PDB file of C-alpha atoms in Angstrom:
ATOM      1  CA  MET A 928      18.996  66.905 -46.304  1.00  0.00           C
ATOM      2  CA  VAL A 929      21.189  66.451 -43.223  1.00  0.00           C
ATOM      3  CA  ALA A 930      20.956  63.268 -41.167  1.00  0.00           C
ATOM      4  CA  THR A 931      20.257  64.203 -37.553  1.00  0.00           C
ATOM      5  CA  ARG A 932      20.960  60.783 -36.043  1.00  0.00           C
ATOM      6  CA  PRO A 933      22.173  57.340 -37.052  1.00  0.00           C
ATOM      7  CA  LEU A 934      19.572  54.790 -38.140  1.00  0.00           C
ATOM      8  CA  SER A 935      18.131  52.637 -35.354  1.00  0.00           C
ATOM      9  CA  ILE A 936      17.284  48.937 -35.649  1.00  0.00           C
ATOM     10  CA  GLY A 937      13.627  49.958 -35.882  1.00  0.00           C
ATOM     11  CA  ASP A 938      14.385  52.367 -38.738  1.00  0.00           C
ATOM     12  CA  VAL A 939      16.202  49.633 -40.638  1.00  0.00           C
ATOM     13  CA  TYR A 940      13.372  47.133 -40.144  1.00  0.00           C
ATOM     14  CA  ASP A 941      10.720  49.627 -41.273  1.00  0.00           C
ATOM     15  CA  ARG A 942      12.700  50.514 -44.384  1.00  0.00           C
ATOM     16  CA  PHE A 943      13.153  46.878 -45.340  1.00  0.00           C
ATOM     17  CA  VAL A 944       9.433  46.173 -44.870  1.00  0.00           C
ATOM     18  CA  LYS A 945       8.556  49.130 -47.115  1.00  0.00           C
ATOM     19  CA  GLY A 946      11.464  48.616 -49.513  1.00  0.00           C
ATOM     20  CA  LYS A 947      11.219  47.657 -53.157  1.00  0.00           C
ATOM     21  CA  LYS A 948      10.652  43.937 -53.730  1.00  0.00           C
ATOM     22  CA  VAL A 949      13.450  42.425 -55.818  1.00  0.00           C
ATOM     23  CA  PRO A 950      14.069  38.752 -56.690  1.00  0.00           C
ATOM     24  CA  GLU A 951      17.376  37.542 -55.226  1.00  0.00           C
ATOM     25  CA  SER A 952      18.539  36.335 -58.652  1.00  0.00           C
ATOM     26  CA  GLU A 953      17.909  39.828 -60.080  1.00  0.00           C
ATOM     27  CA  TRP A 954      19.964  41.355 -57.261  1.00  0.00           C
ATOM     28  CA  ASP A 955      22.838  38.866 -57.586  1.00  0.00           C
ATOM     29  CA  TYR A 956      23.087  38.548 -61.356  1.00  0.00           C
ATOM     30  CA  ASN A 957      21.906  41.897 -62.698  1.00  0.00           C
ATOM     31  CA  ILE A 958      21.729  44.807 -60.245  1.00  0.00           C
ATOM     32  CA  LEU A 959      25.064  44.251 -58.465  1.00  0.00           C
ATOM     33  CA  PRO A 960      27.227  43.284 -61.476  1.00  0.00           C
ATOM     34  CA  THR A 961      25.821  46.124 -63.603  1.00  0.00           C
ATOM     35  CA  LYS A 962      26.466  48.790 -60.985  1.00  0.00           C
ATOM     36  CA  LEU A 963      29.900  47.369 -60.098  1.00  0.00           C
ATOM     37  CA  THR A 964      30.992  47.468 -63.737  1.00  0.00           C
ATOM     38  CA  GLU A 965      29.681  51.009 -64.122  1.00  0.00           C
ATOM     39  CA  LEU A 966      31.545  52.263 -61.041  1.00  0.00           C
ATOM     40  CA  LYS A 967      34.729  50.424 -61.966  1.00  0.00           C
ATOM     41  CA  GLU A 968      34.818  52.366 -65.217  1.00  0.00           C
ATOM     42  CA  LYS A 969      33.696  55.667 -63.686  1.00  0.00           C
ATOM     43  CA  TYR A 970      36.386  55.611 -60.986  1.00  0.00           C
ATOM     44  CA  LYS A 971      39.027  53.979 -63.211  1.00  0.00           C
ATOM     45  CA  LEU A 972      39.607  51.126 -60.775  1.00  0.00           C
ATOM     46  CA  LYS A 973      42.455  48.919 -61.996  1.00  0.00           C
ATOM     47  CA  PHE A 974      44.296  46.777 -59.487  1.00  0.00           C
ATOM     48  CA  GLY A 975      46.764  45.046 -61.782  1.00  0.00           C
ATOM     49  CA  ASP A 976      48.663  42.336 -59.921  1.00  0.00           C
ATOM     50  CA  LYS A 977      48.102  43.949 -56.481  1.00  0.00           C
ATOM     51  CA  PHE A 978      45.275  42.499 -54.434  1.00  0.00           C
ATOM     52  CA  ILE A 979      45.321  45.462 -52.011  1.00  0.00           C
ATOM     53  CA  PRO A 980      45.900  48.919 -53.574  1.00  0.00           C
ATOM     54  CA  GLU A 981      48.640  51.032 -52.026  1.00  0.00           C
ATOM     55  CA  ASP A 982      48.468  54.348 -53.893  1.00  0.00           C
ATOM     56  CA  LYS A 983      46.230  57.008 -52.347  1.00  0.00           C
ATOM     57  CA  GLN A 984      44.353  57.816 -55.551  1.00  0.00           C
ATOM     58  CA  THR A 985      43.145  54.243 -56.015  1.00  0.00           C
ATOM     59  CA  ILE A 986      42.314  53.930 -52.320  1.00  0.00           C
ATOM     60  CA  ASN A 987      40.248  57.144 -52.412  1.00  0.00           C
ATOM     61  CA  ASN A 988      38.527  56.156 -55.652  1.00  0.00           C
ATOM     62  CA  LEU A 989      37.645  52.763 -54.187  1.00  0.00           C
ATOM     63  CA  PHE A 990      36.211  54.403 -51.060  1.00  0.00           C
ATOM     64  CA  TYR A 991      34.015  56.866 -52.959  1.00  0.00           C
ATOM     65  CA  ALA A 992      32.912  54.166 -55.384  1.00  0.00           C
ATOM     66  CA  GLY A 993      31.840  52.119 -52.367  1.00  0.00           C
ATOM     67  CA  ILE A 994      29.769  54.976 -50.965  1.00  0.00           C
ATOM     68  CA  GLU A 995      28.121  55.578 -54.324  1.00  0.00           C
ATOM     69  CA  MET A 996      27.439  51.850 -54.670  1.00  0.00           C
ATOM     70  CA  LEU A 997      25.757  51.751 -51.262  1.00  0.00           C
ATOM     71  CA  VAL A 998      23.598  54.817 -51.924  1.00  0.00           C
ATOM     72  CA  GLU A 999      22.605  53.776 -55.448  1.00  0.00           C
ATOM     73  CA  THR A1000      21.854  50.099 -54.780  1.00  0.00           C
ATOM     74  CA  GLY A1001      21.051  50.020 -51.058  1.00  0.00           C
ATOM     75  CA  TYR A1002      21.069  46.903 -48.879  1.00  0.00           C
ATOM     76  CA  TYR A1003      19.369  43.662 -49.834  1.00  0.00           C
ATOM     77  CA  CYS A1004      17.611  41.404 -47.304  1.00  0.00           C
ATOM     78  CA  SER A1005      17.062  37.899 -48.663  1.00  0.00           C
ATOM     79  CA  ASP A1006      14.536  37.099 -45.900  1.00  0.00           C
ATOM     80  CA  PHE A1007      12.269  39.936 -47.026  1.00  0.00           C
ATOM     81  CA  GLY A1008      13.327  39.902 -50.664  1.00  0.00           C
ATOM     82  CA  ARG A1009      13.427  43.683 -50.437  1.00  0.00           C
ATOM     83  CA  VAL A1010      15.922  46.517 -50.737  1.00  0.00           C
ATOM     84  CA  MET A1011      16.536  49.185 -48.095  1.00  0.00           C
ATOM     85  CA  LYS A1012      17.808  52.544 -49.337  1.00  0.00           C
ATOM     86  CA  VAL A1013      20.000  55.025 -47.464  1.00  0.00           C
ATOM     87  CA  THR A1014      20.998  58.572 -48.297  1.00  0.00           C
ATOM     88  CA  GLU A1015      24.581  59.753 -48.685  1.00  0.00           C
ATOM     89  CA  GLU A1016      24.077  61.953 -45.625  1.00  0.00           C
ATOM     90  CA  GLU A1017      23.094  58.903 -43.580  1.00  0.00           C
ATOM     91  CA  VAL A1018      26.183  57.029 -44.762  1.00  0.00           C
ATOM     92  CA  TRP A1019      28.454  59.893 -43.716  1.00  0.00           C
ATOM     93  CA  GLU A1020      26.617  60.198 -40.386  1.00  0.00           C
ATOM     94  CA  GLY A1021      27.221  56.486 -39.785  1.00  0.00           C
ATOM     95  CA  ILE A1022      30.918  56.887 -40.608  1.00  0.00           C
ATOM     96  CA  LYS A1023      31.158  59.895 -38.294  1.00  0.00           C
ATOM     97  CA  LYS A1024      29.556  57.958 -35.421  1.00  0.00           C
ATOM     98  CA  THR A1025      31.719  54.857 -35.920  1.00  0.00           C
ATOM     99  CA  PRO A1026      33.620  54.065 -32.689  1.00  0.00           C
ATOM    100  CA  THR A1027      37.383  54.646 -32.819  1.00  0.00           C
ATOM    101  CA  LYS A1028      38.071  51.719 -30.509  1.00  0.00           C
ATOM    102  CA  LEU A1029      36.427  48.519 -29.304  1.00  0.00           C
ATOM    103  CA  ILE A1030      37.174  46.592 -26.117  1.00  0.00           C
ATOM    104  CA  MET A1031      36.243  42.916 -25.822  1.00  0.00           C
ATOM    105  CA  GLY A1032      36.728  40.576 -22.918  1.00  0.00           C
ATOM    106  CA  GLU A1033      37.795  41.351 -19.392  1.00  0.00           C
ATOM    107  CA  GLY A1034      40.680  41.064 -16.971  1.00  0.00           C
ATOM    108  CA  ARG A1035      43.939  39.709 -18.331  1.00  0.00           C
ATOM    109  CA  ASP A1036      42.110  38.348 -21.397  1.00  0.00           C
ATOM    110  CA  ILE A1037      40.944  41.755 -22.594  1.00  0.00           C
ATOM    111  CA  ALA A1038      41.480  42.671 -26.265  1.00  0.00           C
ATOM    112  CA  ARG A1039      41.572  46.249 -27.547  1.00  0.00           C
ATOM    113  CA  PHE A1040      40.713  46.994 -31.169  1.00  0.00           C
ATOM    114  CA  TYR A1041      42.123  50.187 -32.701  1.00  0.00           C
ATOM    115  CA  PRO A1042      42.118  51.472 -36.293  1.00  0.00           C
ATOM    116  CA  ARG A1043      45.221  50.343 -38.186  1.00  0.00           C
ATOM    117  CA  ARG A1044      46.793  51.763 -41.323  1.00  0.00           C
ATOM    118  CA  GLY A1045      49.476  50.442 -43.631  1.00  0.00           C
ATOM    119  CA  ASN A1046      52.678  49.400 -41.853  1.00  0.00           C
ATOM    120  CA  SER A1047      51.056  50.096 -38.479  1.00  0.00           C
ATOM    121  CA  PRO A1048      53.187  49.232 -35.429  1.00  0.00           C
ATOM    122  CA  VAL A1049      49.978  48.212 -33.618  1.00  0.00           C
ATOM    123  CA  LYS A1050      49.611  44.424 -33.517  1.00  0.00           C
ATOM    124  CA  PRO A1051      46.455  43.226 -35.314  1.00  0.00           C
ATOM    125  CA  ILE A1052      43.809  41.453 -33.258  1.00  0.00           C
ATOM    126  CA  VAL A1053      43.512  37.759 -34.119  1.00  0.00           C
ATOM    127  CA  GLN A1054      40.044  36.241 -33.914  1.00  0.00           C
ATOM    128  CA  GLY A1055      39.977  32.460 -33.880  1.00  0.00           C
ATOM    129  CA  GLY A1056      37.177  29.976 -34.312  1.00  0.00           C
ATOM    130  CA  PRO A1057      35.068  28.107 -36.841  1.00  0.00           C
ATOM    131  CA  THR A1058      33.206  31.387 -37.597  1.00  0.00           C
ATOM    132  CA  GLY A1059      29.654  30.228 -38.185  1.00  0.00           C
ATOM    133  CA  SER A1060      30.626  26.843 -39.598  1.00  0.00           C
ATOM    134  CA  PRO A1061      28.646  23.772 -38.508  1.00  0.00           C
ATOM    135  CA  VAL A1062      30.173  21.904 -35.557  1.00  0.00           C
ATOM    136  CA  SER A1063      28.860  18.709 -33.955  1.00  0.00           C
ATOM    137  CA  GLU A1064      27.620  19.100 -30.397  1.00  0.00           C
ATOM    138  CA  ASP A1065      29.787  16.219 -29.161  1.00  0.00           C
ATOM    139  CA  ILE A1066      33.022  18.041 -30.072  1.00  0.00           C
ATOM    140  CA  PHE A1067      31.885  21.672 -29.790  1.00  0.00           C
ATOM    141  CA  VAL A1068      33.685  22.410 -26.516  1.00  0.00           C
ATOM    142  CA  GLN A1069      36.915  20.783 -27.705  1.00  0.00           C
ATOM    143  CA  VAL A1070      36.875  22.667 -31.013  1.00  0.00           C
ATOM    144  CA  MET A1071      36.405  26.026 -29.294  1.00  0.00           C
ATOM    145  CA  GLN A1072      39.035  25.147 -26.674  1.00  0.00           C
ATOM    146  CA  SER A1073      41.547  24.385 -29.419  1.00  0.00           C
ATOM    147  CA  TYR A1074      41.284  28.011 -30.559  1.00  0.00           C
ATOM    148  CA  ALA A1075      41.120  29.559 -27.083  1.00  0.00           C
ATOM    149  CA  GLN A1076      44.325  27.867 -25.918  1.00  0.00           C
ATOM    150  CA  GLU A1077      46.370  29.327 -28.788  1.00  0.00           C
ATOM    151  CA  ALA A1078      48.382  32.245 -27.408  1.00  0.00           C
ATOM    152  CA  THR A1079      48.154  34.188 -30.685  1.00  0.00           C
ATOM    153  CA  VAL A1080      44.328  34.172 -30.613  1.00  0.00           C
ATOM    154  CA  ASP A1081      42.867  37.252 -28.896  1.00  0.00           C
ATOM    155  CA  THR A1082      39.091  36.680 -29.233  1.00  0.00           C
ATOM    156  CA  LEU A1083      36.790  33.859 -30.286  1.00  0.00           C
ATOM    157  CA  VAL A1084      34.210  33.532 -33.057  1.00  0.00           C
ATOM    158  CA  ASN A1085      32.108  30.471 -32.393  1.00  0.00           C
ATOM    159  CA  GLY A1086      30.721  27.880 -34.758  1.00  0.00           C
ATOM    160  CA  VAL A1087      27.108  26.761 -35.096  1.00  0.00           C
ATOM    161  CA  MET A1088      25.904  23.706 -33.227  1.00  0.00           C
ATOM    162  CA  THR A1089      24.227  21.447 -35.783  1.00  0.00           C
ATOM    163  CA  THR A1090      22.254  19.363 -33.300  1.00  0.00           C
ATOM    164  CA  ILE A1091      21.104  19.594 -29.713  1.00  0.00           C
ATOM    165  CA  GLU A1092      20.530  16.391 -27.741  1.00  0.00           C
ATOM    166  CA  GLY A1093      20.471  14.578 -31.059  1.00  0.00           C
ATOM    167  CA  HIS A1094      17.803  16.822 -32.603  1.00  0.00           C
ATOM    168  CA  PRO A1095      18.628  18.998 -35.637  1.00  0.00           C
ATOM    169  CA  ALA A1096      18.954  22.662 -34.606  1.00  0.00           C
ATOM    170  CA  LYS A1097      16.402  23.652 -37.236  1.00  0.00           C
ATOM    171  CA  THR A1098      15.591  27.332 -37.816  1.00  0.00           C
ATOM    172  CA  ASN A1099      12.322  28.620 -36.323  1.00  0.00           C
ATOM    173  CA  THR A1100      12.010  25.715 -33.879  1.00  0.00           C
ATOM    174  CA  PRO A1101      12.664  25.513 -30.117  1.00  0.00           C
ATOM    175  CA  TYR A1102      15.751  23.428 -30.884  1.00  0.00           C
ATOM    176  CA  GLU A1103      17.354  26.448 -32.535  1.00  0.00           C
ATOM    177  CA  ILE A1104      17.048  28.354 -29.247  1.00  0.00           C
ATOM    178  CA  TYR A1105      18.258  25.360 -27.207  1.00  0.00           C
ATOM    179  CA  ALA A1106      21.270  25.003 -29.484  1.00  0.00           C
ATOM    180  CA  MET A1107      22.153  28.691 -29.175  1.00  0.00           C
ATOM    181  CA  MET A1108      22.010  28.495 -25.374  1.00  0.00           C
ATOM    182  CA  ALA A1109      24.125  25.341 -25.464  1.00  0.00           C
ATOM    183  CA  GLU A1110      26.656  27.136 -27.682  1.00  0.00           C
ATOM    184  CA  LEU A1111      27.007  29.913 -25.101  1.00  0.00           C
ATOM    185  CA  ARG A1112      27.570  27.406 -22.301  1.00  0.00           C
ATOM    186  CA  ALA A1113      30.040  25.427 -24.423  1.00  0.00           C
ATOM    187  CA  VAL A1114      32.077  28.507 -25.328  1.00  0.00           C
ATOM    188  CA  LYS A1115      32.215  29.519 -21.651  1.00  0.00           C
ATOM    189  CA  GLU A1116      33.426  26.037 -20.705  1.00  0.00           C
ATOM    190  CA  ALA A1117      36.003  26.067 -23.509  1.00  0.00           C
ATOM    191  CA  ARG A1118      37.456  29.376 -22.268  1.00  0.00           C
ATOM    192  CA  ILE A1119      37.657  28.070 -18.710  1.00  0.00           C
ATOM    193  CA  ARG A1120      39.372  24.857 -19.840  1.00  0.00           C
ATOM    194  CA  ALA A1121      41.870  26.914 -21.826  1.00  0.00           C
ATOM    195  CA  GLY A1122      42.623  29.073 -18.773  1.00  0.00           C
ATOM    196  CA  ARG A1123      41.221  32.203 -20.440  1.00  0.00           C
ATOM    197  CA  PRO A1124      37.788  32.763 -18.838  1.00  0.00           C
ATOM    198  CA  GLY A1125      37.641  36.478 -19.682  1.00  0.00           C
ATOM    199  CA  MET A1126      38.302  36.038 -23.409  1.00  0.00           C
ATOM    200  CA  GLY A1127      36.002  38.082 -25.649  1.00  0.00           C
ATOM    201  CA  VAL A1128      33.573  36.342 -27.997  1.00  0.00           C
TER     202      VAL A1128
END
């Protein structure tokens, strides 16, 4: 079977809803470790004292093991407690449609992401920020500004506001939405204060 188009958000949702129900503990402590061990042996994956492999054979084996892992196990959604399956053709179609560049930000603060290989002369993009970590609302702007004003930081990844007007930003409540909107305003203010209003987030 040949994939004719990449999966849409709707496709993914429908597959999760109809996917096999699996307890999270079964996924974490049985399904994943069992398949990982099997593929490690099948593809003879031995890293030794090198955290990142450098020889092409190991790199290729790791890549194909990853594809097989994805096709055999699928994706797990803890909210649904279900597994979504994809075909190998769909994986390759997704790889084929992957953008070769990404542009974030605007004006003099623009950042361009390009694929990089070993010993690439292209400077890596540096993303700075608390990256989803909890941050108090009273210091949120200052924390984000501290990253934005660093010259080596190209784009921002914001933290999560823990409260809004003193109320916990609890999931599935209006305060969660208020907190998210406040985060957006705070990040905008932080970029302006740092003199980098067009910085990508």
